[in-house]
Coordinates of C-alpha atoms in Angstrom, one line a residue:
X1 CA 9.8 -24.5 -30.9
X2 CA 13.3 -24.4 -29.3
X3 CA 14.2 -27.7 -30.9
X4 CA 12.5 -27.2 -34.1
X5 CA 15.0 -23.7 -34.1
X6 CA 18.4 -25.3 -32.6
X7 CA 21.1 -27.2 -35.0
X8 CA 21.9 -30.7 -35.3
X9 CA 23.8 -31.5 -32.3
X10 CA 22.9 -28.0 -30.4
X11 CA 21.9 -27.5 -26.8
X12 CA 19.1 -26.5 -25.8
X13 CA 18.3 -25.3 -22.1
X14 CA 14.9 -26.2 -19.9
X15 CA 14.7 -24.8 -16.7
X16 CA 12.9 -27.1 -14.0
X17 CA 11.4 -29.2 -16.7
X18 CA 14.5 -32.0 -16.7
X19 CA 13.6 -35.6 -18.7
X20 CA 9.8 -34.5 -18.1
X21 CA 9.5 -33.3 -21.7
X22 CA 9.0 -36.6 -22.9
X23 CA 6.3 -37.4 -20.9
X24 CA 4.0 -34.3 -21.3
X25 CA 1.9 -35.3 -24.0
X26 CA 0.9 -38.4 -21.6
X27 CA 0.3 -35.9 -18.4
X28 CA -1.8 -33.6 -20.6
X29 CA -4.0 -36.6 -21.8
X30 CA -4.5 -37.6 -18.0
X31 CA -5.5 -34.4 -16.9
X32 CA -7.8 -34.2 -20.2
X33 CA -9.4 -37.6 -19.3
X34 CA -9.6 -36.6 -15.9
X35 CA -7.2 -39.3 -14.1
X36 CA -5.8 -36.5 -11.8
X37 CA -6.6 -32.9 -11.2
X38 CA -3.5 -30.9 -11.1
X39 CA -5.2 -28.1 -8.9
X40 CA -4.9 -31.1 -5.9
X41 CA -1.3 -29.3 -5.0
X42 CA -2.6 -26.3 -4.6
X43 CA -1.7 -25.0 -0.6
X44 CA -2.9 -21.3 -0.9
X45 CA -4.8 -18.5 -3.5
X46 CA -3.1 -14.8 -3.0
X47 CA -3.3 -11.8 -3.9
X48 CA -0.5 -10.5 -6.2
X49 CA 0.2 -8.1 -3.3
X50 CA 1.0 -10.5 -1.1
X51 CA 3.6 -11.9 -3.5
X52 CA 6.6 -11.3 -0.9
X53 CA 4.2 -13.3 2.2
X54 CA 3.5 -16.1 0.0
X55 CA 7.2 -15.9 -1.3
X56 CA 8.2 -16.2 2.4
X57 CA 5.8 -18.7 3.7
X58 CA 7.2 -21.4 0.5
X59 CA 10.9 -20.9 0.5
X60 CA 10.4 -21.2 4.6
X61 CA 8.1 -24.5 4.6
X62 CA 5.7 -22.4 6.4
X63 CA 1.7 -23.3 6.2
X64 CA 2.0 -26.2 4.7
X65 CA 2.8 -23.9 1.6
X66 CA 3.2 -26.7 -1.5
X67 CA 1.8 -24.8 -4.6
X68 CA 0.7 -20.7 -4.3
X69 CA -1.2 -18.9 -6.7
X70 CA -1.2 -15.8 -7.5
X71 CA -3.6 -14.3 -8.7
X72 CA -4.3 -10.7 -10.1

């Protein structure tokens, strides 16, 4: 939408999704066709109340925390 919106020659800003843009068509198909599950770098299911803990245990490299979820 952003680049359908932006003028010739504007900028447009992705945050954490750098030069991956051009390949997500490609990763969706995969994922579709079943080549790799995404869910595979999932480290831990939480609680939304334990937000902060799960917070803590990524940004310290604690628990083998890779991917948290969070879920309602």
């Amino acid at each position: 939408m952003a680049a359908k919106l932006v003028r010739k020659g504007g900028t447009i800003q992705v945050t954490g999704v750098y030069g991956v843009i051009h390949y997500i068509p490609e990763l969706y198909r995969q994922v579709k066709d079943g080549v790799f599950d995404p869910t595979d770098i999932i480290s831990q299911r939480i609680g939304l109340d334990e937000a902060e803990h799960g917070f803590k245990i990524f940004n310290n490299k604690e628990d083998n925390a890779m991917k948290i979820i969070l879920k309602p």
